[in-house]
């Protein structure tokens, strides 16, 4: 019998702006978007193009690994919801995870969005650590590492409580026998520079990698670095995959990463056409 293949599409760093606030982007948005054109419609078109590619690729599931919005305002989350609703994306096949940008406006912007405009997508989205999105032979663990902070920082945080929940989940026999994909915004590494770790790193990353080393069937899919990453955590079989930033793509050439999971092995399958 042929081994089953699970296909995953991965989009990241959308940085959506609010459609209705086009002419009145606040100072926070101007700071965060420094060097990029503040064109809400163009960012929406890129997201539509990328999601269409992901669906056309035949992916069983689509991951969006954070920085869904530029600054996490209610209007930006509403824009995201209306794009998803209008495209008719099947909520059961989409996992949304927030990034540091989604928490700049408020501590609870993401959770309020999941109770409001994004409620149709909540069941598969990052909420409590240790949550499982079932996908046949594959278990997806969406993890929210975003924390509310000034715009001058871009760090993430995996709390001790989240690590304990993750550990309990990974020890679960129903999970341990399957390929597990941990989806989070920040990469699971500690920066070489302590100062940069404080500004941009994932707090508790050392504990997270030590945990992952104990569960070799778990792999990480992340965003934040705005580039493709294919790595292995040193001394382990744990693969780490990073997706490029949609906000930096041209509308005509949006990049959607594809992976294939087969017999417990996760492989990059290039970019969706
Ligand atoms: Fe980003």
mmCIF file with all atom_site columns, C-alpha atoms in Angstrom, residues 15-233:
data_model
loop_
_atom_site.group_PDB
_atom_site.id
_atom_site.type_symbol
_atom_site.label_atom_id
_atom_site.label_alt_id
_atom_site.label_comp_id
_atom_site.label_asym_id
_atom_site.label_entity_id
_atom_site.label_seq_id
_atom_site.pdbx_PDB_ins_code
_atom_site.Cartn_x
_atom_site.Cartn_y
_atom_site.Cartn_z
_atom_site.occupancy
_atom_site.B_iso_or_equiv
_atom_site.pdbx_formal_charge
_atom_site.auth_seq_id
_atom_site.auth_comp_id
_atom_site.auth_asym_id
_atom_site.auth_atom_id
_atom_site.pdbx_PDB_model_num
ATOM 1   C CA . UNK A 1 15  ? 1.113   42.571 7.460  1.00 0.00 ? 15  UNK A CA 1
ATOM 2   C CA . UNK A 1 16  ? -2.408  43.533 6.380  1.00 0.00 ? 16  UNK A CA 1
ATOM 3   C CA . UNK A 1 17  ? -3.495  47.133 6.724  1.00 0.00 ? 17  UNK A CA 1
ATOM 4   C CA . UNK A 1 18  ? -7.057  48.218 7.385  1.00 0.00 ? 18  UNK A CA 1
ATOM 5   C CA . UNK A 1 19  ? -8.893  48.757 4.152  1.00 0.00 ? 19  UNK A CA 1
ATOM 6   C CA . UNK A 1 20  ? -11.001 51.597 5.512  1.00 0.00 ? 20  UNK A CA 1
ATOM 7   C CA . UNK A 1 21  ? -8.159  53.491 7.235  1.00 0.00 ? 21  UNK A CA 1
ATOM 8   C CA . UNK A 1 22  ? -6.121  53.820 4.050  1.00 0.00 ? 22  UNK A CA 1
ATOM 9   C CA . UNK A 1 23  ? -5.664  57.600 4.297  1.00 0.00 ? 23  UNK A CA 1
ATOM 10  C CA . UNK A 1 24  ? -5.406  57.715 8.079  1.00 0.00 ? 24  UNK A CA 1
ATOM 11  C CA . UNK A 1 25  ? -2.828  55.128 9.055  1.00 0.00 ? 25  UNK A CA 1
ATOM 12  C CA . UNK A 1 26  ? -1.696  55.981 12.560 1.00 0.00 ? 26  UNK A CA 1
ATOM 13  C CA . UNK A 1 27  ? 1.853   56.736 13.670 1.00 0.00 ? 27  UNK A CA 1
ATOM 14  C CA . UNK A 1 28  ? 2.370   53.195 14.924 1.00 0.00 ? 28  UNK A CA 1
ATOM 15  C CA . UNK A 1 29  ? 1.568   51.817 11.482 1.00 0.00 ? 29  UNK A CA 1
ATOM 16  C CA . UNK A 1 30  ? 3.828   54.367 9.812  1.00 0.00 ? 30  UNK A CA 1
ATOM 17  C CA . UNK A 1 31  ? 6.697   53.357 12.078 1.00 0.00 ? 31  UNK A CA 1
ATOM 18  C CA . UNK A 1 32  ? 6.113   49.624 11.607 1.00 0.00 ? 32  UNK A CA 1
ATOM 19  C CA . UNK A 1 33  ? 5.761   49.934 7.834  1.00 0.00 ? 33  UNK A CA 1
ATOM 20  C CA . UNK A 1 34  ? 8.799   52.170 7.467  1.00 0.00 ? 34  UNK A CA 1
ATOM 21  C CA . UNK A 1 35  ? 10.323  51.610 4.028  1.00 0.00 ? 35  UNK A CA 1
ATOM 22  C CA . UNK A 1 36  ? 7.221   49.868 2.672  1.00 0.00 ? 36  UNK A CA 1
ATOM 23  C CA . UNK A 1 37  ? 4.405   51.473 0.712  1.00 0.00 ? 37  UNK A CA 1
ATOM 24  C CA . UNK A 1 38  ? 1.236   51.895 2.792  1.00 0.00 ? 38  UNK A CA 1
ATOM 25  C CA . UNK A 1 39  ? -1.051  50.366 0.210  1.00 0.00 ? 39  UNK A CA 1
ATOM 26  C CA . UNK A 1 40  ? -3.842  48.424 1.921  1.00 0.00 ? 40  UNK A CA 1
ATOM 27  C CA . UNK A 1 41  ? -5.389  47.238 -1.336 1.00 0.00 ? 41  UNK A CA 1
ATOM 28  C CA . UNK A 1 42  ? -2.076  45.847 -2.632 1.00 0.00 ? 42  UNK A CA 1
ATOM 29  C CA . UNK A 1 43  ? -1.499  43.863 0.571  1.00 0.00 ? 43  UNK A CA 1
ATOM 30  C CA . UNK A 1 44  ? -5.014  42.437 0.310  1.00 0.00 ? 44  UNK A CA 1
ATOM 31  C CA . UNK A 1 45  ? -4.403  41.437 -3.308 1.00 0.00 ? 45  UNK A CA 1
ATOM 32  C CA . UNK A 1 46  ? -1.189  39.639 -2.305 1.00 0.00 ? 46  UNK A CA 1
ATOM 33  C CA . UNK A 1 47  ? -3.035  37.666 0.360  1.00 0.00 ? 47  UNK A CA 1
ATOM 34  C CA . UNK A 1 48  ? -5.787  36.722 -2.090 1.00 0.00 ? 48  UNK A CA 1
ATOM 35  C CA . UNK A 1 49  ? -3.200  35.615 -4.682 1.00 0.00 ? 49  UNK A CA 1
ATOM 36  C CA . UNK A 1 50  ? -1.275  33.555 -2.103 1.00 0.00 ? 50  UNK A CA 1
ATOM 37  C CA . UNK A 1 51  ? -4.379  31.854 -0.706 1.00 0.00 ? 51  UNK A CA 1
ATOM 38  C CA . UNK A 1 52  ? -5.600  31.017 -4.209 1.00 0.00 ? 52  UNK A CA 1
ATOM 39  C CA . UNK A 1 53  ? -2.202  29.463 -4.988 1.00 0.00 ? 53  UNK A CA 1
ATOM 40  C CA . UNK A 1 54  ? -2.305  27.481 -1.754 1.00 0.00 ? 54  UNK A CA 1
ATOM 41  C CA . UNK A 1 55  ? -5.774  26.107 -2.572 1.00 0.00 ? 55  UNK A CA 1
ATOM 42  C CA . UNK A 1 56  ? -4.827  25.366 -6.209 1.00 0.00 ? 56  UNK A CA 1
ATOM 43  C CA . UNK A 1 57  ? -1.751  23.454 -5.037 1.00 0.00 ? 57  UNK A CA 1
ATOM 44  C CA . UNK A 1 58  ? -4.064  20.822 -3.579 1.00 0.00 ? 58  UNK A CA 1
ATOM 45  C CA . UNK A 1 59  ? -2.757  21.397 -0.049 1.00 0.00 ? 59  UNK A CA 1
ATOM 46  C CA . UNK A 1 60  ? -4.667  19.526 2.621  1.00 0.00 ? 60  UNK A CA 1
ATOM 47  C CA . UNK A 1 61  ? -4.085  22.397 5.017  1.00 0.00 ? 61  UNK A CA 1
ATOM 48  C CA . UNK A 1 62  ? -2.883  26.009 4.890  1.00 0.00 ? 62  UNK A CA 1
ATOM 49  C CA . UNK A 1 63  ? -0.766  27.595 7.648  1.00 0.00 ? 63  UNK A CA 1
ATOM 50  C CA . UNK A 1 64  ? -0.357  31.349 8.116  1.00 0.00 ? 64  UNK A CA 1
ATOM 51  C CA . UNK A 1 65  ? 2.410   31.838 10.663 1.00 0.00 ? 65  UNK A CA 1
ATOM 52  C CA . UNK A 1 66  ? 1.900   35.305 12.008 1.00 0.00 ? 66  UNK A CA 1
ATOM 53  C CA . UNK A 1 67  ? 2.152   38.975 11.413 1.00 0.00 ? 67  UNK A CA 1
ATOM 54  C CA . UNK A 1 68  ? -1.280  38.578 9.920  1.00 0.00 ? 68  UNK A CA 1
ATOM 55  C CA . UNK A 1 69  ? -1.720  42.328 10.378 1.00 0.00 ? 69  UNK A CA 1
ATOM 56  C CA . UNK A 1 70  ? 0.592   45.336 10.581 1.00 0.00 ? 70  UNK A CA 1
ATOM 57  C CA . UNK A 1 71  ? -0.298  46.405 14.106 1.00 0.00 ? 71  UNK A CA 1
ATOM 58  C CA . UNK A 1 72  ? -3.217  44.302 15.326 1.00 0.00 ? 72  UNK A CA 1
ATOM 59  C CA . UNK A 1 73  ? -5.984  46.933 15.223 1.00 0.00 ? 73  UNK A CA 1
ATOM 60  C CA . UNK A 1 74  ? -9.599  45.686 15.205 1.00 0.00 ? 74  UNK A CA 1
ATOM 61  C CA . UNK A 1 75  ? -10.003 47.144 11.697 1.00 0.00 ? 75  UNK A CA 1
ATOM 62  C CA . UNK A 1 76  ? -7.005  45.180 10.379 1.00 0.00 ? 76  UNK A CA 1
ATOM 63  C CA . UNK A 1 77  ? -8.389  41.927 11.794 1.00 0.00 ? 77  UNK A CA 1
ATOM 64  C CA . UNK A 1 78  ? -11.768 42.782 10.222 1.00 0.00 ? 78  UNK A CA 1
ATOM 65  C CA . UNK A 1 79  ? -10.015 43.220 6.872  1.00 0.00 ? 79  UNK A CA 1
ATOM 66  C CA . UNK A 1 80  ? -8.383  39.800 7.266  1.00 0.00 ? 80  UNK A CA 1
ATOM 67  C CA . UNK A 1 81  ? -11.720 38.200 8.106  1.00 0.00 ? 81  UNK A CA 1
ATOM 68  C CA . UNK A 1 82  ? -13.473 39.768 5.140  1.00 0.00 ? 82  UNK A CA 1
ATOM 69  C CA . UNK A 1 83  ? -10.744 38.553 2.737  1.00 0.00 ? 83  UNK A CA 1
ATOM 70  C CA . UNK A 1 84  ? -11.039 34.993 4.091  1.00 0.00 ? 84  UNK A CA 1
ATOM 71  C CA . UNK A 1 85  ? -14.841 35.080 4.081  1.00 0.00 ? 85  UNK A CA 1
ATOM 72  C CA . UNK A 1 86  ? -15.057 36.454 0.551  1.00 0.00 ? 86  UNK A CA 1
ATOM 73  C CA . UNK A 1 87  ? -12.609 33.857 -0.762 1.00 0.00 ? 87  UNK A CA 1
ATOM 74  C CA . UNK A 1 88  ? -14.709 31.132 0.829  1.00 0.00 ? 88  UNK A CA 1
ATOM 75  C CA . UNK A 1 89  ? -11.678 29.493 2.432  1.00 0.00 ? 89  UNK A CA 1
ATOM 76  C CA . UNK A 1 90  ? -12.744 26.351 4.308  1.00 0.00 ? 90  UNK A CA 1
ATOM 77  C CA . UNK A 1 91  ? -12.030 27.223 7.980  1.00 0.00 ? 91  UNK A CA 1
ATOM 78  C CA . UNK A 1 92  ? -11.285 23.545 8.708  1.00 0.00 ? 92  UNK A CA 1
ATOM 79  C CA . UNK A 1 93  ? -8.307  23.728 6.337  1.00 0.00 ? 93  UNK A CA 1
ATOM 80  C CA . UNK A 1 94  ? -6.755  26.948 7.645  1.00 0.00 ? 94  UNK A CA 1
ATOM 81  C CA . UNK A 1 95  ? -4.616  27.578 10.732 1.00 0.00 ? 95  UNK A CA 1
ATOM 82  C CA . UNK A 1 96  ? -3.942  31.182 11.725 1.00 0.00 ? 96  UNK A CA 1
ATOM 83  C CA . UNK A 1 97  ? -1.195  32.003 14.223 1.00 0.00 ? 97  UNK A CA 1
ATOM 84  C CA . UNK A 1 98  ? -0.446  35.555 15.439 1.00 0.00 ? 98  UNK A CA 1
ATOM 85  C CA . UNK A 1 99  ? 2.949   37.259 15.386 1.00 0.00 ? 99  UNK A CA 1
ATOM 86  C CA . UNK A 1 100 ? 4.471   40.174 17.286 1.00 0.00 ? 100 UNK A CA 1
ATOM 87  C CA . UNK A 1 101 ? 2.840   42.707 14.926 1.00 0.00 ? 101 UNK A CA 1
ATOM 88  C CA . UNK A 1 102 ? -0.611  41.345 15.808 1.00 0.00 ? 102 UNK A CA 1
ATOM 89  C CA . UNK A 1 103 ? -0.081  42.336 19.457 1.00 0.00 ? 103 UNK A CA 1
ATOM 90  C CA . UNK A 1 104 ? 1.228   45.912 19.096 1.00 0.00 ? 104 UNK A CA 1
ATOM 91  C CA . UNK A 1 105 ? -2.145  47.603 19.567 1.00 0.00 ? 105 UNK A CA 1
ATOM 92  C CA . UNK A 1 106 ? -3.384  45.622 22.551 1.00 0.00 ? 106 UNK A CA 1
ATOM 93  C CA . UNK A 1 107 ? -2.799  42.585 24.707 1.00 0.00 ? 107 UNK A CA 1
ATOM 94  C CA . UNK A 1 108 ? -6.070  40.961 23.758 1.00 0.00 ? 108 UNK A CA 1
ATOM 95  C CA . UNK A 1 109 ? -6.519  42.106 20.126 1.00 0.00 ? 109 UNK A CA 1
ATOM 96  C CA . UNK A 1 110 ? -5.979  38.561 18.805 1.00 0.00 ? 110 UNK A CA 1
ATOM 97  C CA . UNK A 1 111 ? -8.338  36.868 21.252 1.00 0.00 ? 111 UNK A CA 1
ATOM 98  C CA . UNK A 1 112 ? -11.002 39.534 20.629 1.00 0.00 ? 112 UNK A CA 1
ATOM 99  C CA . UNK A 1 113 ? -10.624 39.036 16.867 1.00 0.00 ? 113 UNK A CA 1
ATOM 100 C CA . UNK A 1 114 ? -11.121 35.279 17.340 1.00 0.00 ? 114 UNK A CA 1
ATOM 101 C CA . UNK A 1 115 ? -14.296 35.970 19.296 1.00 0.00 ? 115 UNK A CA 1
ATOM 102 C CA . UNK A 1 116 ? -15.421 38.535 16.708 1.00 0.00 ? 116 UNK A CA 1
ATOM 103 C CA . UNK A 1 117 ? -14.679 38.784 12.984 1.00 0.00 ? 117 UNK A CA 1
ATOM 104 C CA . UNK A 1 118 ? -12.385 35.717 12.886 1.00 0.00 ? 118 UNK A CA 1
ATOM 105 C CA . UNK A 1 119 ? -14.658 33.428 14.942 1.00 0.00 ? 119 UNK A CA 1
ATOM 106 C CA . UNK A 1 120 ? -15.207 31.058 11.978 1.00 0.00 ? 120 UNK A CA 1
ATOM 107 C CA . UNK A 1 121 ? -11.445 30.360 11.999 1.00 0.00 ? 121 UNK A CA 1
ATOM 108 C CA . UNK A 1 122 ? -11.020 30.006 15.770 1.00 0.00 ? 122 UNK A CA 1
ATOM 109 C CA . UNK A 1 123 ? -11.289 26.219 16.033 1.00 0.00 ? 123 UNK A CA 1
ATOM 110 C CA . UNK A 1 124 ? -8.084  25.725 14.013 1.00 0.00 ? 124 UNK A CA 1
ATOM 111 C CA . UNK A 1 125 ? -6.248  28.888 15.162 1.00 0.00 ? 125 UNK A CA 1
ATOM 112 C CA . UNK A 1 126 ? -3.664  29.412 17.923 1.00 0.00 ? 126 UNK A CA 1
ATOM 113 C CA . UNK A 1 127 ? -5.473  29.835 21.227 1.00 0.00 ? 127 UNK A CA 1
ATOM 114 C CA . UNK A 1 128 ? -4.307  27.827 24.255 1.00 0.00 ? 128 UNK A CA 1
ATOM 115 C CA . UNK A 1 129 ? -0.872  26.202 24.084 1.00 0.00 ? 129 UNK A CA 1
ATOM 116 C CA . UNK A 1 130 ? -1.087  22.464 23.525 1.00 0.00 ? 130 UNK A CA 1
ATOM 117 C CA . UNK A 1 131 ? -4.116  22.735 21.258 1.00 0.00 ? 131 UNK A CA 1
ATOM 118 C CA . UNK A 1 132 ? -4.152  20.119 18.479 1.00 0.00 ? 132 UNK A CA 1
ATOM 119 C CA . UNK A 1 133 ? -5.504  20.551 14.961 1.00 0.00 ? 133 UNK A CA 1
ATOM 120 C CA . UNK A 1 134 ? -6.131  17.029 13.652 1.00 0.00 ? 134 UNK A CA 1
ATOM 121 C CA . UNK A 1 135 ? -4.983  16.277 10.126 1.00 0.00 ? 135 UNK A CA 1
ATOM 122 C CA . UNK A 1 136 ? -4.980  12.502 9.691  1.00 0.00 ? 136 UNK A CA 1
ATOM 123 C CA . UNK A 1 137 ? -1.458  11.197 10.266 1.00 0.00 ? 137 UNK A CA 1
ATOM 124 C CA . UNK A 1 138 ? -0.318  14.716 11.125 1.00 0.00 ? 138 UNK A CA 1
ATOM 125 C CA . UNK A 1 139 ? -1.013  16.719 14.274 1.00 0.00 ? 139 UNK A CA 1
ATOM 126 C CA . UNK A 1 140 ? -0.683  20.510 14.036 1.00 0.00 ? 140 UNK A CA 1
ATOM 127 C CA . UNK A 1 141 ? 0.084   22.400 17.250 1.00 0.00 ? 141 UNK A CA 1
ATOM 128 C CA . UNK A 1 142 ? -0.536  26.128 16.670 1.00 0.00 ? 142 UNK A CA 1
ATOM 129 C CA . UNK A 1 143 ? 1.309   28.225 19.268 1.00 0.00 ? 143 UNK A CA 1
ATOM 130 C CA . UNK A 1 144 ? 0.774   31.901 20.062 1.00 0.00 ? 144 UNK A CA 1
ATOM 131 C CA . UNK A 1 145 ? 4.138   33.434 21.039 1.00 0.00 ? 145 UNK A CA 1
ATOM 132 C CA . UNK A 1 146 ? 3.054   37.065 20.504 1.00 0.00 ? 146 UNK A CA 1
ATOM 133 C CA . UNK A 1 147 ? 3.266   39.487 23.419 1.00 0.00 ? 147 UNK A CA 1
ATOM 134 C CA . UNK A 1 148 ? 2.160   43.090 23.796 1.00 0.00 ? 148 UNK A CA 1
ATOM 135 C CA . UNK A 1 149 ? 5.228   45.368 23.716 1.00 0.00 ? 149 UNK A CA 1
ATOM 136 C CA . UNK A 1 150 ? 6.369   48.743 22.361 1.00 0.00 ? 150 UNK A CA 1
ATOM 137 C CA . UNK A 1 151 ? 6.912   48.943 18.602 1.00 0.00 ? 151 UNK A CA 1
ATOM 138 C CA . UNK A 1 152 ? 10.648  49.327 19.233 1.00 0.00 ? 152 UNK A CA 1
ATOM 139 C CA . UNK A 1 153 ? 10.798  45.631 20.166 1.00 0.00 ? 153 UNK A CA 1
ATOM 140 C CA . UNK A 1 154 ? 9.868   42.582 18.091 1.00 0.00 ? 154 UNK A CA 1
ATOM 141 C CA . UNK A 1 155 ? 10.352  39.753 20.550 1.00 0.00 ? 155 UNK A CA 1
ATOM 142 C CA . UNK A 1 156 ? 8.201   36.718 21.170 1.00 0.00 ? 156 UNK A CA 1
ATOM 143 C CA . UNK A 1 157 ? 7.580   34.679 24.268 1.00 0.00 ? 157 UNK A CA 1
ATOM 144 C CA . UNK A 1 158 ? 6.858   31.065 25.000 1.00 0.00 ? 158 UNK A CA 1
ATOM 145 C CA . UNK A 1 159 ? 5.838   31.049 28.644 1.00 0.00 ? 159 UNK A CA 1
ATOM 146 C CA . UNK A 1 160 ? 6.692   28.341 31.188 1.00 0.00 ? 160 UNK A CA 1
ATOM 147 C CA . UNK A 1 161 ? 3.005   27.487 31.313 1.00 0.00 ? 161 UNK A CA 1
ATOM 148 C CA . UNK A 1 162 ? 2.871   27.108 27.515 1.00 0.00 ? 162 UNK A CA 1
ATOM 149 C CA . UNK A 1 163 ? 5.963   24.861 27.600 1.00 0.00 ? 163 UNK A CA 1
ATOM 150 C CA . UNK A 1 164 ? 4.366   22.658 30.244 1.00 0.00 ? 164 UNK A CA 1
ATOM 151 C CA . UNK A 1 165 ? 1.167   22.347 28.206 1.00 0.00 ? 165 UNK A CA 1
ATOM 152 C CA . UNK A 1 166 ? 3.192   21.556 25.090 1.00 0.00 ? 166 UNK A CA 1
ATOM 153 C CA . UNK A 1 167 ? 5.205   18.932 26.936 1.00 0.00 ? 167 UNK A CA 1
ATOM 154 C CA . UNK A 1 168 ? 2.068   17.248 28.244 1.00 0.00 ? 168 UNK A CA 1
ATOM 155 C CA . UNK A 1 169 ? 0.627   17.213 24.736 1.00 0.00 ? 169 UNK A CA 1
ATOM 156 C CA . UNK A 1 170 ? 3.783   15.820 23.148 1.00 0.00 ? 170 UNK A CA 1
ATOM 157 C CA . UNK A 1 171 ? 3.839   13.038 25.762 1.00 0.00 ? 171 UNK A CA 1
ATOM 158 C CA . UNK A 1 172 ? 0.289   12.082 24.817 1.00 0.00 ? 172 UNK A CA 1
ATOM 159 C CA . UNK A 1 173 ? 0.466   8.701  23.053 1.00 0.00 ? 173 UNK A CA 1
ATOM 160 C CA . UNK A 1 174 ? -2.068  9.786  20.444 1.00 0.00 ? 174 UNK A CA 1
ATOM 161 C CA . UNK A 1 175 ? 0.343   12.565 19.413 1.00 0.00 ? 175 UNK A CA 1
ATOM 162 C CA . UNK A 1 176 ? 3.643   10.743 19.958 1.00 0.00 ? 176 UNK A CA 1
ATOM 163 C CA . UNK A 1 177 ? 2.844   8.237  17.216 1.00 0.00 ? 177 UNK A CA 1
ATOM 164 C CA . UNK A 1 178 ? 2.224   10.930 14.584 1.00 0.00 ? 178 UNK A CA 1
ATOM 165 C CA . UNK A 1 179 ? 4.238   13.591 12.804 1.00 0.00 ? 179 UNK A CA 1
ATOM 166 C CA . UNK A 1 180 ? 3.711   16.787 14.740 1.00 0.00 ? 180 UNK A CA 1
ATOM 167 C CA . UNK A 1 181 ? 4.066   20.290 13.335 1.00 0.00 ? 181 UNK A CA 1
ATOM 168 C CA . UNK A 1 182 ? 4.548   23.122 15.814 1.00 0.00 ? 182 UNK A CA 1
ATOM 169 C CA . UNK A 1 183 ? 3.455   26.326 14.081 1.00 0.00 ? 183 UNK A CA 1
ATOM 170 C CA . UNK A 1 184 ? 4.606   29.583 15.638 1.00 0.00 ? 184 UNK A CA 1
ATOM 171 C CA . UNK A 1 185 ? 5.700   33.020 14.492 1.00 0.00 ? 185 UNK A CA 1
ATOM 172 C CA . UNK A 1 186 ? 9.253   33.250 15.862 1.00 0.00 ? 186 UNK A CA 1
ATOM 173 C CA . UNK A 1 187 ? 11.967  30.731 15.009 1.00 0.00 ? 187 UNK A CA 1
ATOM 174 C CA . UNK A 1 188 ? 12.848  28.482 17.971 1.00 0.00 ? 188 UNK A CA 1
ATOM 175 C CA . UNK A 1 189 ? 16.382  29.798 18.424 1.00 0.00 ? 189 UNK A CA 1
ATOM 176 C CA . UNK A 1 190 ? 18.288  32.004 20.841 1.00 0.00 ? 190 UNK A CA 1
ATOM 177 C CA . UNK A 1 191 ? 20.120  34.891 19.127 1.00 0.00 ? 191 UNK A CA 1
ATOM 178 C CA . UNK A 1 192 ? 23.911  34.970 19.484 1.00 0.00 ? 192 UNK A CA 1
ATOM 179 C CA . UNK A 1 193 ? 23.724  38.555 20.762 1.00 0.00 ? 193 UNK A CA 1
ATOM 180 C CA . UNK A 1 194 ? 22.052  39.068 24.144 1.00 0.00 ? 194 UNK A CA 1
ATOM 181 C CA . UNK A 1 195 ? 20.917  42.553 23.177 1.00 0.00 ? 195 UNK A CA 1
ATOM 182 C CA . UNK A 1 196 ? 19.324  41.328 19.946 1.00 0.00 ? 196 UNK A CA 1
ATOM 183 C CA . UNK A 1 197 ? 17.763  38.401 21.811 1.00 0.00 ? 197 UNK A CA 1
ATOM 184 C CA . UNK A 1 198 ? 16.045  40.940 24.085 1.00 0.00 ? 198 UNK A CA 1
ATOM 185 C CA . UNK A 1 199 ? 14.886  43.089 21.158 1.00 0.00 ? 199 UNK A CA 1
ATOM 186 C CA . UNK A 1 200 ? 13.872  40.411 18.656 1.00 0.00 ? 200 UNK A CA 1
ATOM 187 C CA . UNK A 1 201 ? 14.351  36.916 20.097 1.00 0.00 ? 201 UNK A CA 1
ATOM 188 C CA . UNK A 1 202 ? 11.993  34.314 21.449 1.00 0.00 ? 202 UNK A CA 1
ATOM 189 C CA . UNK A 1 203 ? 12.144  34.334 25.190 1.00 0.00 ? 203 UNK A CA 1
ATOM 190 C CA . UNK A 1 204 ? 12.508  30.784 26.597 1.00 0.00 ? 204 UNK A CA 1
ATOM 191 C CA . UNK A 1 205 ? 13.713  29.505 23.187 1.00 0.00 ? 205 UNK A CA 1
ATOM 192 C CA . UNK A 1 206 ? 16.437  27.473 24.925 1.00 0.00 ? 206 UNK A CA 1
ATOM 193 C CA . UNK A 1 207 ? 13.856  25.555 26.942 1.00 0.00 ? 207 UNK A CA 1
ATOM 194 C CA . UNK A 1 208 ? 11.729  25.076 23.839 1.00 0.00 ? 208 UNK A CA 1
ATOM 195 C CA . UNK A 1 209 ? 14.589  23.571 21.792 1.00 0.00 ? 209 UNK A CA 1
ATOM 196 C CA . UNK A 1 210 ? 15.510  21.307 24.719 1.00 0.00 ? 210 UNK A CA 1
ATOM 197 C CA . UNK A 1 211 ? 11.906  20.119 24.788 1.00 0.00 ? 211 UNK A CA 1
ATOM 198 C CA . UNK A 1 212 ? 11.822  19.572 21.013 1.00 0.00 ? 212 UNK A CA 1
ATOM 199 C CA . UNK A 1 213 ? 15.025  17.521 21.191 1.00 0.00 ? 213 UNK A CA 1
ATOM 200 C CA . UNK A 1 214 ? 13.133  14.978 23.291 1.00 0.00 ? 214 UNK A CA 1
ATOM 201 C CA . UNK A 1 215 ? 10.393  14.588 20.671 1.00 0.00 ? 215 UNK A CA 1
ATOM 202 C CA . UNK A 1 216 ? 12.077  13.911 17.317 1.00 0.00 ? 216 UNK A CA 1
ATOM 203 C CA . UNK A 1 217 ? 8.793   13.552 15.404 1.00 0.00 ? 217 UNK A CA 1
ATOM 204 C CA . UNK A 1 218 ? 8.025   17.230 16.078 1.00 0.00 ? 218 UNK A CA 1
ATOM 205 C CA . UNK A 1 219 ? 9.019   19.846 13.506 1.00 0.00 ? 219 UNK A CA 1
ATOM 206 C CA . UNK A 1 220 ? 8.664   23.626 13.525 1.00 0.00 ? 220 UNK A CA 1
ATOM 207 C CA . UNK A 1 221 ? 7.154   25.947 10.942 1.00 0.00 ? 221 UNK A CA 1
ATOM 208 C CA . UNK A 1 222 ? 7.641   29.648 11.516 1.00 0.00 ? 222 UNK A CA 1
ATOM 209 C CA . UNK A 1 223 ? 7.741   33.121 9.985  1.00 0.00 ? 223 UNK A CA 1
ATOM 210 C CA . UNK A 1 224 ? 9.230   36.377 11.346 1.00 0.00 ? 224 UNK A CA 1
ATOM 211 C CA . UNK A 1 225 ? 12.593  36.186 9.542  1.00 0.00 ? 225 UNK A CA 1
ATOM 212 C CA . UNK A 1 226 ? 10.957  37.102 6.218  1.00 0.00 ? 226 UNK A CA 1
ATOM 213 C CA . UNK A 1 227 ? 12.986  34.456 4.380  1.00 0.00 ? 227 UNK A CA 1
ATOM 214 C CA . UNK A 1 228 ? 12.960  30.753 3.566  1.00 0.00 ? 228 UNK A CA 1
ATOM 215 C CA . UNK A 1 229 ? 14.642  28.653 6.240  1.00 0.00 ? 229 UNK A CA 1
ATOM 216 C CA . UNK A 1 230 ? 15.463  24.923 6.168  1.00 0.00 ? 230 UNK A CA 1
ATOM 217 C CA . UNK A 1 231 ? 17.383  23.835 9.231  1.00 0.00 ? 231 UNK A CA 1
ATOM 218 C CA . UNK A 1 232 ? 17.749  21.054 11.725 1.00 0.00 ? 232 UNK A CA 1
ATOM 219 C CA . UNK A 1 233 ? 18.039  21.784 15.436 1.00 0.00 ? 233 UNK A CA 1
#
